[in-house]
Coordinates of C-alpha atoms and ligand atoms in Angstrom, one line a residue:
M193 CA 28.2 5.1 8.4
N194 CA 26.3 5.5 11.6
I195 CA 22.7 5.9 11.0
C196 CA 19.5 6.6 12.8
V197 CA 16.1 6.2 11.5
I198 CA 13.2 7.4 13.6
G199 CA 9.9 5.7 12.9
T200 CA 9.9 2.0 12.7
G201 CA 6.9 1.5 10.4
Y202 CA 6.8 -0.1 6.7
V203 CA 9.2 2.6 5.6
G204 CA 11.6 3.1 8.5
L205 CA 12.1 -0.5 9.5
V206 CA 12.8 -1.5 5.8
T207 CA 15.2 1.3 5.2
G208 CA 16.9 0.7 8.6
V209 CA 17.4 -3.2 7.9
V210 CA 18.5 -2.5 4.2
F211 CA 21.0 0.1 5.3
A212 CA 22.2 -2.3 7.9
D213 CA 22.6 -5.2 5.4
M214 CA 24.8 -2.9 3.5
G215 CA 27.2 -2.8 6.3
N216 CA 26.2 0.5 8.1
D217 CA 25.5 0.7 11.8
V218 CA 21.8 1.4 12.2
V219 CA 19.8 2.3 15.2
C220 CA 15.9 2.2 14.5
V221 CA 13.9 4.5 16.9
D222 CA 10.3 4.3 17.6
K223 CA 8.1 6.0 20.3
L224 CA 5.9 3.1 20.8
A225 CA 7.7 0.8 23.4
A226 CA 5.6 -2.4 22.5
K227 CA 7.1 -2.1 19.1
I228 CA 10.5 -1.9 19.9
D229 CA 10.2 -4.6 22.8
G230 CA 8.7 -6.8 20.1
L231 CA 11.4 -6.1 17.6
N232 CA 14.1 -6.8 20.3
Q233 CA 12.4 -10.3 20.6
G234 CA 12.6 -10.8 16.8
I235 CA 8.5 -10.1 16.4
M236 CA 8.0 -8.2 13.3
P237 CA 5.3 -5.3 13.9
I238 CA 4.2 -5.8 10.0
Y239 CA 4.2 -8.5 7.5
E240 CA 6.8 -8.1 4.7
P241 CA 8.3 -10.8 3.0
G242 CA 12.0 -11.5 3.6
L243 CA 11.9 -8.7 6.5
E244 CA 12.1 -11.1 9.5
E245 CA 15.3 -13.1 8.3
M246 CA 16.9 -9.9 7.3
V247 CA 16.4 -8.2 10.6
A248 CA 17.5 -11.3 12.6
R249 CA 20.6 -11.6 10.5
N250 CA 21.8 -7.9 10.9
V251 CA 20.7 -7.8 14.7
A252 CA 22.9 -11.0 15.2
D253 CA 25.7 -9.4 13.4
G254 CA 25.4 -6.3 15.7
R255 CA 24.9 -3.8 12.9
L256 CA 21.1 -3.1 13.9
E257 CA 19.6 -1.9 17.1
F258 CA 16.1 -1.1 18.1
T259 CA 15.4 1.5 20.9
T260 CA 12.9 4.2 22.2
D261 CA 15.8 6.4 23.1
L262 CA 15.8 8.9 20.6
D263 CA 18.6 11.1 22.2
S264 CA 21.5 8.4 22.1
A265 CA 20.3 7.2 18.7
V266 CA 20.5 10.8 17.1
Q267 CA 23.7 11.5 18.9
K268 CA 25.7 8.5 17.6
A269 CA 24.4 9.1 13.8
E270 CA 25.8 11.2 11.0
I271 CA 22.8 10.9 9.1
V272 CA 19.3 10.7 10.6
F273 CA 16.2 9.6 8.6
I274 CA 12.7 10.9 9.7
A275 CA 10.2 8.1 8.4
V276 CA 7.2 8.8 10.7
G277 CA 3.6 8.8 9.6
T278 CA 2.2 11.6 7.5
P279 CA -1.6 11.0 7.8
P280 CA -4.2 13.1 6.2
R281 CA -6.0 15.8 7.9
E282 CA -10.0 15.8 7.3
D283 CA -9.5 18.6 4.6
G284 CA -6.9 16.6 2.7
S285 CA -3.9 18.3 3.9
T286 CA -1.0 16.4 5.5
N287 CA -0.7 16.1 9.2
L288 CA 2.8 17.2 9.9
S289 CA 2.8 16.7 13.7
Y290 CA 4.7 13.7 14.0
V291 CA 7.4 15.0 11.6
E292 CA 7.3 18.0 13.7
D293 CA 7.7 16.0 16.9
A294 CA 10.4 14.0 15.5
A295 CA 12.2 17.1 14.3
K296 CA 12.0 18.3 17.9
G297 CA 13.5 15.4 19.1
V298 CA 16.4 15.6 16.7
A299 CA 17.0 19.3 17.7
R300 CA 17.2 18.5 21.4
A301 CA 19.8 15.8 20.7
L302 CA 21.7 17.6 18.2
N303 CA 25.3 17.5 19.5
R304 CA 27.6 17.9 16.2
Y305 CA 26.9 18.4 12.5
K306 CA 24.4 16.1 10.9
V307 CA 22.4 15.5 7.7
I308 CA 18.6 15.2 8.6
V309 CA 16.8 13.3 5.9
N310 CA 13.1 13.5 5.3
K311 CA 12.2 10.2 4.1
S312 CA 8.4 10.5 5.0
T313 CA 6.1 11.6 2.3
V314 CA 5.9 15.3 2.9
P315 CA 4.3 18.4 1.0
V316 CA 6.6 20.8 -0.9
G317 CA 8.0 23.3 1.7
T318 CA 8.3 20.6 4.5
G319 CA 12.2 20.8 4.2
D320 CA 12.2 24.4 5.1
F321 CA 9.5 23.7 8.0
V322 CA 11.8 21.0 9.5
R323 CA 14.9 23.1 9.0
E324 CA 13.0 25.9 11.0
V325 CA 11.7 23.5 13.8
I326 CA 15.3 22.2 14.6
E327 CA 16.9 25.8 14.2
T328 CA 14.4 26.9 16.8
N329 CA 14.7 23.8 19.1
K330 CA 18.3 23.1 19.1
R331 CA 20.1 23.5 22.3
R332 CA 23.7 23.6 21.0
A333 CA 25.1 25.9 18.6
V334 CA 25.9 23.2 15.9
D335 CA 25.2 23.0 12.2
F336 CA 23.0 20.7 10.4
D337 CA 21.3 20.3 6.8
V338 CA 18.1 19.1 5.8
V339 CA 17.6 16.8 2.8
S340 CA 14.6 15.3 1.0
N341 CA 14.8 11.6 0.0
P342 CA 11.4 10.4 -0.7
E343 CA 10.7 6.8 -0.5
F344 CA 9.1 4.7 -3.4
L345 CA 9.0 1.1 -1.8
R346 CA 5.7 -0.9 -2.4
E347 CA 4.3 -2.8 0.5
G348 CA 4.6 -6.5 -0.4
S349 CA 7.9 -6.0 -2.1
A350 CA 9.6 -3.4 0.2
I351 CA 12.8 -5.3 0.6
T352 CA 13.5 -5.8 -3.0
D353 CA 12.0 -2.3 -3.8
T354 CA 14.7 -0.9 -1.4
L355 CA 17.6 -3.0 -2.6
V356 CA 16.7 -2.4 -6.3
P357 CA 14.7 1.0 -6.7
D358 CA 14.1 2.5 -10.0
R359 CA 15.7 5.6 -8.8
I360 CA 16.9 7.2 -5.7
V361 CA 15.9 10.8 -5.4
I362 CA 18.1 13.1 -3.3
G363 CA 16.9 16.8 -2.9
A364 CA 19.8 18.7 -1.2
P365 CA 20.6 22.3 -0.5
S366 CA 24.1 21.7 -1.9
K367 CA 26.1 19.2 -3.9
I368 CA 28.4 18.6 -0.7
V369 CA 25.3 17.5 1.2
A370 CA 24.0 15.5 -1.6
M371 CA 27.2 13.7 -1.6
R372 CA 26.6 12.2 1.9
L373 CA 23.6 10.5 0.5
L374 CA 25.1 9.6 -2.8
E375 CA 27.9 7.7 -0.9
L376 CA 25.5 6.0 1.3
Y377 CA 23.3 4.5 -1.5
A378 CA 26.5 4.2 -4.0
P379 CA 26.7 0.2 -3.1
L380 CA 23.1 -0.3 -4.6
E381 CA 24.3 0.9 -7.8
R382 CA 21.1 2.4 -9.0
P383 CA 20.2 5.5 -10.9
M384 CA 20.2 8.5 -8.6
I385 CA 18.8 12.1 -9.3
V386 CA 20.2 14.9 -7.2
T387 CA 18.0 17.9 -7.1
D388 CA 16.9 20.7 -4.8
V389 CA 14.8 19.9 -1.9
A390 CA 11.4 21.2 -3.2
S391 CA 11.5 19.4 -6.3
A392 CA 12.4 16.0 -4.7
E393 CA 9.4 16.6 -2.5
M394 CA 7.3 17.1 -5.3
I395 CA 8.7 14.2 -7.4
K396 CA 7.2 11.9 -4.7
Y397 CA 3.7 13.2 -4.8
A398 CA 3.7 13.7 -8.7
S399 CA 4.6 10.2 -9.1
N400 CA 1.8 8.8 -6.8
A401 CA -0.7 11.1 -8.4
F402 CA 0.3 9.9 -11.8
L403 CA 0.3 6.1 -11.0
A404 CA -3.4 6.9 -9.1
T405 CA -4.4 8.7 -12.4
K406 CA -3.4 5.4 -14.4
I407 CA -5.5 3.2 -12.2
S408 CA -8.5 5.6 -12.2
F409 CA -8.1 6.0 -16.0
A410 CA -8.4 2.1 -16.2
N411 CA -11.5 2.1 -14.1
A412 CA -13.1 4.8 -16.0
I413 CA -12.3 2.7 -19.3
A414 CA -13.7 -0.4 -17.4
N415 CA -17.2 1.3 -16.8
I416 CA -17.6 1.9 -20.5
C417 CA -16.5 -1.5 -21.5
E418 CA -19.0 -2.9 -19.3
E419 CA -21.8 -0.9 -21.1
A420 CA -20.5 -1.4 -24.4
G421 CA -19.8 -5.1 -24.4
A422 CA -16.1 -4.6 -24.4
D423 CA -13.5 -6.5 -22.2
V424 CA -11.2 -4.1 -20.3
T425 CA -8.6 -6.7 -19.6
Q426 CA -7.9 -6.9 -23.2
V427 CA -8.1 -3.2 -23.8
V428 CA -5.5 -2.3 -21.1
K429 CA -3.3 -5.2 -22.4
G430 CA -3.7 -3.6 -25.7
M431 CA -2.8 -0.2 -24.4
G432 CA 0.0 -1.3 -22.1
L433 CA 2.1 -2.9 -24.8
D434 CA 2.6 0.5 -26.1
K435 CA 6.0 1.5 -24.3
R436 CA 4.8 5.1 -24.1
I437 CA 1.9 3.8 -21.8
G438 CA 3.2 0.7 -20.0
T439 CA 1.1 -2.1 -18.4
A440 CA 1.9 -1.2 -14.8
F441 CA -1.0 0.3 -12.8
L442 CA -3.5 0.1 -15.5
N443 CA -5.6 -2.7 -14.2
A444 CA -9.3 -2.1 -13.5
G445 CA -10.7 -3.0 -10.2
I446 CA -12.4 -1.7 -7.1
G447 CA -10.1 1.3 -6.7
Y448 CA -6.8 1.9 -5.2
G449 CA -6.5 1.9 -1.3
G450 CA -3.7 1.9 1.0
S451 CA -1.6 4.2 3.1
C452 CA -0.3 6.2 0.2
F453 CA -2.3 6.8 -3.0
P454 CA -5.6 8.0 -1.3
K455 CA -3.9 10.3 1.1
D456 CA -1.1 11.6 -1.3
T457 CA -3.6 12.5 -4.1
R458 CA -5.7 14.4 -1.6
S459 CA -2.7 16.1 -0.2
L460 CA -1.2 17.1 -3.7
L461 CA -4.7 18.6 -4.5
H462 CA -4.6 20.5 -1.4
T463 CA -1.1 21.9 -2.0
A464 CA -2.3 22.8 -5.6
Q465 CA -5.2 24.7 -4.3
S466 CA -3.2 26.5 -1.7
Y467 CA -0.9 27.8 -4.5
G468 CA -4.0 29.0 -6.5
C469 CA -3.7 26.0 -9.0
E470 CA -6.5 24.3 -10.3
F471 CA -5.9 20.5 -10.7
P472 CA -9.4 19.2 -12.3
L473 CA -7.5 15.9 -13.6
L474 CA -6.4 15.0 -10.1
A475 CA -9.8 15.9 -8.6
A476 CA -11.3 13.5 -11.2
T477 CA -8.9 10.6 -10.2
I478 CA -9.9 11.0 -6.9
Q479 CA -13.6 11.1 -7.5
T480 CA -13.4 8.1 -9.9
N481 CA -11.7 6.1 -7.2
E482 CA -14.3 6.9 -4.6
E483 CA -17.0 5.9 -7.0
Q484 CA -15.5 2.6 -8.0
P485 CA -16.2 0.6 -4.9
K486 CA -19.6 1.9 -4.8
R487 CA -20.4 0.5 -8.3
F488 CA -19.1 -2.8 -7.1
I489 CA -21.2 -2.7 -4.0
A490 CA -24.2 -2.1 -6.3
K491 CA -23.3 -5.0 -8.4
I492 CA -23.3 -7.2 -5.2
H493 CA -26.6 -5.9 -4.2
E494 CA -28.1 -6.5 -7.6
A495 CA -26.8 -10.0 -7.9
L496 CA -27.9 -11.0 -4.4
G497 CA -31.5 -9.3 -5.1
G498 CA -31.6 -6.0 -3.3
D499 CA -30.8 -3.7 -0.5
D500 CA -31.9 -6.1 2.2
L501 CA -29.5 -9.0 2.5
K502 CA -30.8 -10.6 5.7
G503 CA -30.5 -14.3 5.6
K504 CA -27.7 -14.1 2.9
T505 CA -24.3 -15.4 3.7
V506 CA -21.3 -13.6 1.8
G507 CA -17.9 -14.7 1.7
I508 CA -15.1 -12.3 1.3
L509 CA -11.7 -13.6 -0.2
G510 CA -9.0 -10.9 0.6
L511 CA -9.0 -8.2 3.3
A512 CA -5.6 -6.4 2.9
F513 CA -5.6 -3.4 0.6
K514 CA -3.4 -5.2 -1.8
A515 CA -1.6 -8.7 -1.9
N516 CA 1.4 -9.6 0.1
T517 CA 0.7 -7.2 2.8
D518 CA -1.1 -7.0 6.1
D519 CA -2.0 -3.3 5.7
M520 CA -5.7 -2.3 6.0
R521 CA -5.3 1.4 5.8
E522 CA -8.1 2.4 3.1
A523 CA -8.5 -1.3 2.1
K524 CA -11.7 -1.7 0.1
S525 CA -12.7 -4.7 2.1
L526 CA -13.6 -2.2 4.9
D527 CA -16.2 -0.6 2.5
V528 CA -17.6 -3.9 1.3
I529 CA -18.0 -5.4 4.7
A530 CA -19.4 -2.5 6.2
D531 CA -21.9 -2.1 3.5
L532 CA -22.8 -6.0 3.8
L533 CA -23.3 -5.7 7.5
A534 CA -25.5 -2.7 7.1
A535 CA -27.6 -4.6 4.7
G536 CA -28.1 -7.4 7.4
A537 CA -25.9 -10.1 5.5
T538 CA -23.7 -12.6 7.4
V539 CA -20.1 -12.0 6.5
K540 CA -17.3 -14.6 6.5
A541 CA -13.9 -13.7 5.5
Y542 CA -10.5 -15.0 4.8
D543 CA -7.1 -13.4 4.2
P544 CA -3.8 -15.0 4.4
I545 CA -2.1 -12.3 6.3
A546 CA -4.5 -9.5 7.3
M547 CA -7.1 -11.2 9.4
E548 CA -5.6 -10.2 12.8
N549 CA -5.6 -6.6 11.7
T550 CA -9.1 -6.7 10.4
K551 CA -10.4 -8.2 13.7
S552 CA -9.7 -4.7 15.4
V553 CA -12.4 -3.2 12.9
F554 CA -14.7 -6.1 12.5
P555 CA -14.4 -8.3 15.6
H556 CA -17.9 -10.0 15.0
I557 CA -17.7 -11.4 11.7
T558 CA -16.6 -15.0 11.0
Y559 CA -13.0 -15.5 9.8
G560 CA -12.1 -18.8 7.9
A561 CA -8.9 -20.8 7.9
N562 CA -8.9 -20.8 4.0
A563 CA -11.1 -19.8 1.0
Y564 CA -13.1 -23.1 1.3
E565 CA -14.2 -22.6 4.7
V566 CA -15.5 -19.1 3.6
A567 CA -17.1 -20.4 0.5
T568 CA -19.2 -23.1 2.6
G569 CA -22.8 -22.3 2.8
A570 CA -22.1 -18.9 1.1
D571 CA -24.7 -17.1 -1.2
A572 CA -21.9 -15.2 -2.9
L573 CA -18.2 -15.3 -2.8
I574 CA -16.6 -11.7 -3.3
I575 CA -12.8 -11.3 -4.3
V576 CA -11.5 -8.3 -2.8
T577 CA -7.7 -8.8 -2.9
E578 CA -5.5 -10.4 -5.5
W579 CA -3.6 -12.8 -3.5
N580 CA -1.9 -15.6 -5.5
E581 CA -3.7 -18.4 -3.7
F582 CA -7.0 -17.2 -4.9
K583 CA -5.8 -17.4 -8.6
N584 CA -6.0 -21.2 -8.9
L585 CA -8.9 -22.1 -6.5
N586 CA -10.5 -25.6 -7.1
F587 CA -13.6 -24.1 -8.5
E588 CA -15.4 -27.7 -8.3
R589 CA -14.9 -27.8 -4.7
V590 CA -15.9 -24.2 -4.2
S591 CA -19.0 -24.7 -6.2
A592 CA -20.1 -28.0 -4.2
L593 CA -19.5 -25.9 -1.0
M594 CA -21.5 -22.9 -1.8
A595 CA -25.2 -22.4 -1.4
R596 CA -25.3 -20.6 -4.7
P597 CA -22.4 -20.5 -7.3
L598 CA -22.2 -16.9 -7.4
I599 CA -18.8 -15.1 -7.7
L600 CA -18.2 -11.0 -7.6
D601 CA -14.6 -10.6 -8.7
G602 CA -13.3 -7.2 -7.8
R603 CA -9.9 -7.8 -9.2
N604 CA -10.6 -9.7 -12.6
L605 CA -8.7 -12.7 -11.5
Y606 CA -10.8 -15.2 -13.6
D607 CA -11.7 -15.8 -17.2
P608 CA -15.7 -15.2 -17.3
E609 CA -16.0 -17.9 -19.9
R610 CA -14.2 -20.6 -17.7
L611 CA -16.4 -19.6 -14.7
R612 CA -19.5 -19.8 -16.8
R613 CA -18.3 -23.4 -18.1
L614 CA -17.7 -24.2 -14.4
G615 CA -21.3 -23.5 -13.7
F616 CA -21.0 -19.9 -11.8
E617 CA -22.7 -16.8 -12.3
Y618 CA -19.9 -14.4 -12.5
H619 CA -19.4 -10.8 -12.3
S620 CA -16.0 -8.7 -12.5
V621 CA -15.1 -5.3 -13.4
G622 CA -15.2 -3.8 -17.0
R623 CA -16.1 -7.2 -18.5
A624 CA -19.6 -8.7 -19.3
S625 CA -21.2 -10.8 -16.6
T626 CA -21.6 -14.5 -17.4
A627 CA -24.3 -16.9 -16.0
P628 CA -24.3 -20.7 -16.6
T629 CA -26.8 -21.7 -19.2
A630 CA -29.1 -24.7 -18.1
K631 CA -27.0 -27.2 -19.9
H632 CA -23.8 -25.9 -18.2
A633 CA -25.3 -26.0 -14.8
V634 CA -23.2 -26.9 -11.6
H635 CA -23.2 -31.0 -12.6
S636 CA -21.5 -30.2 -15.9
L637 CA -18.3 -29.6 -13.9
R638 CA -17.8 -33.1 -14.0
E639 CA -18.4 -33.9 -17.6
E640 CA -16.6 -31.0 -19.5
P641 CA -12.9 -30.8 -19.7
V642 CA -11.9 -27.1 -18.8
L643 CA -9.9 -25.2 -20.8
V644 CA -7.8 -22.5 -19.1
Ligands
LIG807 N1 4.0 2.5 3.5 C1 4.3 2.7 2.5 O1 4.2 1.7 1.4 C2 5.1 3.8 2.0 C3 5.7 4.1 0.8 C4 6.4 5.2 0.4 C5 6.5 6.5 1.6 N2 5.6 6.2 2.6 C6 5.7 7.4 3.5 O2 6.5 7.1 4.6 C7 6.1 7.5 5.8 C8 5.9 6.4 6.8 O3 5.1 5.5 6.3 P1 4.8 4.2 7.1 O4 3.7 3.5 6.2 O5 6.1 3.6 7.2 O6 4.2 4.5 8.6 P2 3.8 3.7 9.8 O7 2.6 4.3 10.3 O8 3.9 2.2 9.4 O9 4.9 3.8 10.7 C9 5.3 5.1 11.3 C10 6.0 4.9 12.6 O10 6.5 6.1 13.2 C11 6.5 6.1 14.6 N3 6.6 7.5 15.2 C12 5.8 8.6 14.9 N4 6.1 9.6 15.5 C13 7.3 9.3 16.1 C14 8.4 9.9 16.7 N5 8.2 11.3 17.0 N6 9.4 9.2 17.1 C15 9.6 8.0 16.9 N7 8.6 7.3 16.0 C16 7.5 7.8 15.8 C17 5.2 5.5 14.7 O11 5.0 4.9 16.2 C18 5.1 4.2 13.6 O12 5.8 3.2 14.4 C19 4.7 8.3 5.5 O13 5.0 9.5 5.1 C20 4.2 7.6 4.2 O14 3.5 8.3 3.5 C21 5.0 5.0 3.0

């Protein structure tokens, strides 16, 4: 099939390359010439495991092209995907101006019947809006249909998620229109649900809101555990093994971030209110998520001795909003670093992939080449992102390098008892803090075998 994908961000680029890899002829369009120039030179605008190789292979085989020329890309295509950003407005509603621009571009280029697919996350009713924009702006008397095909990929595993999605949701005005998408996705051999456009749009928001609620629920439980002397990691394990609950998205931490959950929860709340529906459960999910980093930051201050952190050096491990991505949108590291700088601390940071993106926000903090450089001379080490390479640090080395062996772990990566034995003061989320006893002070590292 001839396919056009408008928007070459996390969703558009990954979707485009996977369709090409399935044998389709795909043209990816973006309005940012620098992005397209880079892609034409094999430079990826985002970090995503496996992406670069897959793009190179499909470009070399002639199935994948990148352009800023929307007209020709749309004209060649039978199916046009809109995968542009849908950022939040101040009031929580969704800014649909990029979707509108893309739809106007499609309308201008429309030369024969096409299926226009909304892959961007858009509020219920946007399918009708896109139809209206195209109808009003089209220059030729040709027909078209608008379909909703929301995307569920996760950054960090986007290629796999696109190749092996749990389900493919197709919201179409008729079975015949849905067939076009069913045919396109058939080679993936994944479960597909065909429904109407509005229901498909709602499936996306309802899913993200539910997952965000699981995270906030785990965080609320963590806060009780912390006071009551329970261990939230054991509690969520015990809950998650119940098949009706499941372990996914049930970890306590410093709250969800990223480009989707924060904006999609606020957008759904806004949609609910616009229909006169109360949704206090979702409001509480959002509020819990806003409180969570504040609680963690308070813990940092308490451990370091107060509001004024002048003269203290703090190391940050992990900047991206989650592991395996370079995406900094709504990353909790931004809140933590901003607070530390405001309190007068010196901040050193390390992330395997996201440092370049962070430099545009915090150009003046120090960036280390690895975790050990950041630990050197630090009065505290703060774990913000759960990168694999932080899970098995050489703590003997870390302790020897730090000015004070203090770790605040926003992701519950370590066993508190082990860290205590290794001579650290250790604070995590939803578990009792531990401090080394005199007998277990730093030098005990060399005497005691460590049971992991
Ligand atoms: N990032 C994710 O993990 C994820 C997952 C599922 C769904 N989504 C949804 O998918 C959509 C896209 O998200 P993203 O993270 O890929 O966004 P992004 O910001 O990474 O990419 C959007 C791209 O669209 C381009 N663009 C905007 N207007 C354009 C136009 N008129 N013509 C051509 N290009 C245009 C931008 O230049 C940008 O490159 C959003 O609605 C988002 O909520 C994202």
